[in-house]
Coordinates of C-alpha atoms in Angstrom, one line a residue:
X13 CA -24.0 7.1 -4.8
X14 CA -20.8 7.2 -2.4
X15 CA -19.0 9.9 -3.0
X16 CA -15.5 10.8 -1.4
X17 CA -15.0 14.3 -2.2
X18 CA -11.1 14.7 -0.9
X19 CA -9.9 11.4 -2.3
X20 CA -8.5 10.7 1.0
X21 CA -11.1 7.7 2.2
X22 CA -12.5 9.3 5.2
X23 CA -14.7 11.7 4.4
X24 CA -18.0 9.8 2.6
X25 CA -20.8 11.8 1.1
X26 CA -23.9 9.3 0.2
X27 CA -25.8 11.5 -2.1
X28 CA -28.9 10.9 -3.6
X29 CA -30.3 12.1 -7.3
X30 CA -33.2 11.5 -9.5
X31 CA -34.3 12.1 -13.0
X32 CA -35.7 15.7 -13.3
X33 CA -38.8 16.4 -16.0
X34 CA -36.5 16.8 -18.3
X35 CA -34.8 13.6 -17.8
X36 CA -32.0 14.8 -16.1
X37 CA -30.3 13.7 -12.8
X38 CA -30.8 16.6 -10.3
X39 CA -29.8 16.0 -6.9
X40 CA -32.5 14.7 -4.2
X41 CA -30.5 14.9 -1.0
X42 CA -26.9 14.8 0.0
X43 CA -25.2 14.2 3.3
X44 CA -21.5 14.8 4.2
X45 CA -19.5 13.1 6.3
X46 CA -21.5 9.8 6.9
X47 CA -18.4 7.7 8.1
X48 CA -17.5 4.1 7.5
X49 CA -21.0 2.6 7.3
X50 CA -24.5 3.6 7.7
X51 CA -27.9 3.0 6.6
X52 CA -30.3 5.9 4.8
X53 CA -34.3 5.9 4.2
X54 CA -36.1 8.1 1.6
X55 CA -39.6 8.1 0.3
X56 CA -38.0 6.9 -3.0
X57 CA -34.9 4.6 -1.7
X58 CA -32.7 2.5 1.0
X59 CA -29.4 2.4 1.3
X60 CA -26.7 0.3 3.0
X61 CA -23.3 1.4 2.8
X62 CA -19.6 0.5 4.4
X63 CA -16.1 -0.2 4.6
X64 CA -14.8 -3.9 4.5
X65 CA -12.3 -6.1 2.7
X66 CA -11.1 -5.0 -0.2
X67 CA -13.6 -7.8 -2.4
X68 CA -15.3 -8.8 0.4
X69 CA -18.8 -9.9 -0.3
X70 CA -21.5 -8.5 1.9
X71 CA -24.7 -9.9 2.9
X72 CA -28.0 -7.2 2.9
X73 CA -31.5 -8.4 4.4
X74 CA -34.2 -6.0 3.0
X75 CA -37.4 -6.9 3.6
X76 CA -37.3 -10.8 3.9
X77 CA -35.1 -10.7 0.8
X78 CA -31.3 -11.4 0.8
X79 CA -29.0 -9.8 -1.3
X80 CA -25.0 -10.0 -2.2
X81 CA -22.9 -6.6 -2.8
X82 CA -18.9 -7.1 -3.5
X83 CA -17.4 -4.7 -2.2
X84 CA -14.5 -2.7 -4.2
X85 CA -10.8 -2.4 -4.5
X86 CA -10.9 0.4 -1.5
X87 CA -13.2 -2.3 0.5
X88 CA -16.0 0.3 -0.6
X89 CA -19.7 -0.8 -0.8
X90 CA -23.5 0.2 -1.7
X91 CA -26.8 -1.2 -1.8
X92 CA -29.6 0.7 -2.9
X93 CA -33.0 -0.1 -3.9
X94 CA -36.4 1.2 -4.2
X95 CA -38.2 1.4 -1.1
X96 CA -40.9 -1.1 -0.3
X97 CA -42.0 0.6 3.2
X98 CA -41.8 3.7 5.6
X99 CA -39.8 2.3 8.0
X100 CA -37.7 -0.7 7.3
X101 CA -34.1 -0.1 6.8
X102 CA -31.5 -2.9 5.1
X103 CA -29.1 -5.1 7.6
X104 CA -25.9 -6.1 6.3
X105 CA -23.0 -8.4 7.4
X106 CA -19.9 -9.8 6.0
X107 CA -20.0 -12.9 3.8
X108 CA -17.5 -15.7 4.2

């Protein structure tokens, strides 16, 4: 999940969790300050992430599948799936 611990937009936290023994969420990783956009790659998930048009609808190749994200009222947006490799990471570019 994006996280923006502030509330003041610039300062992004894309933060991993997954369901514990118990069933619940514990935290898997976390990283601070990723920016506007970026990509991530765990043994258990990819992620796509950015900053566009408030709405915009975003285009994400992930291995030789296409997928639509909108993005949010901030112009916030996240893909995440399962992941199908070690190494491919997921592209993304603006729809029209």
């Amino acid at each position: 999940m994006l996280i923006d611990p502030n509330g003041d937009g610039t300062s992004i936290d894309l933060d991993e969790y997954r369901h514990g023994p118990d069933g619940d969420w514990i935290a898997a990783s976390s990283s601070g300050g990723r920016g506007d956009s970026g990509t991530s790659w765990s043994p258990r998930m990819v992620t796509a992430y950015g900053r566009s048009a408030p709405k915009a609808r975003i285009r994400v190749d992930y291995c030789g599948d296409t997928y639509s994200v909108t993005a949010d009222e901030d112009g916030w947006w996240l893909f995440a799936t399962r992941s199908l490799d070690d190494h491919s990471m997921p592209a993304s570019s603006s729809g029209k």
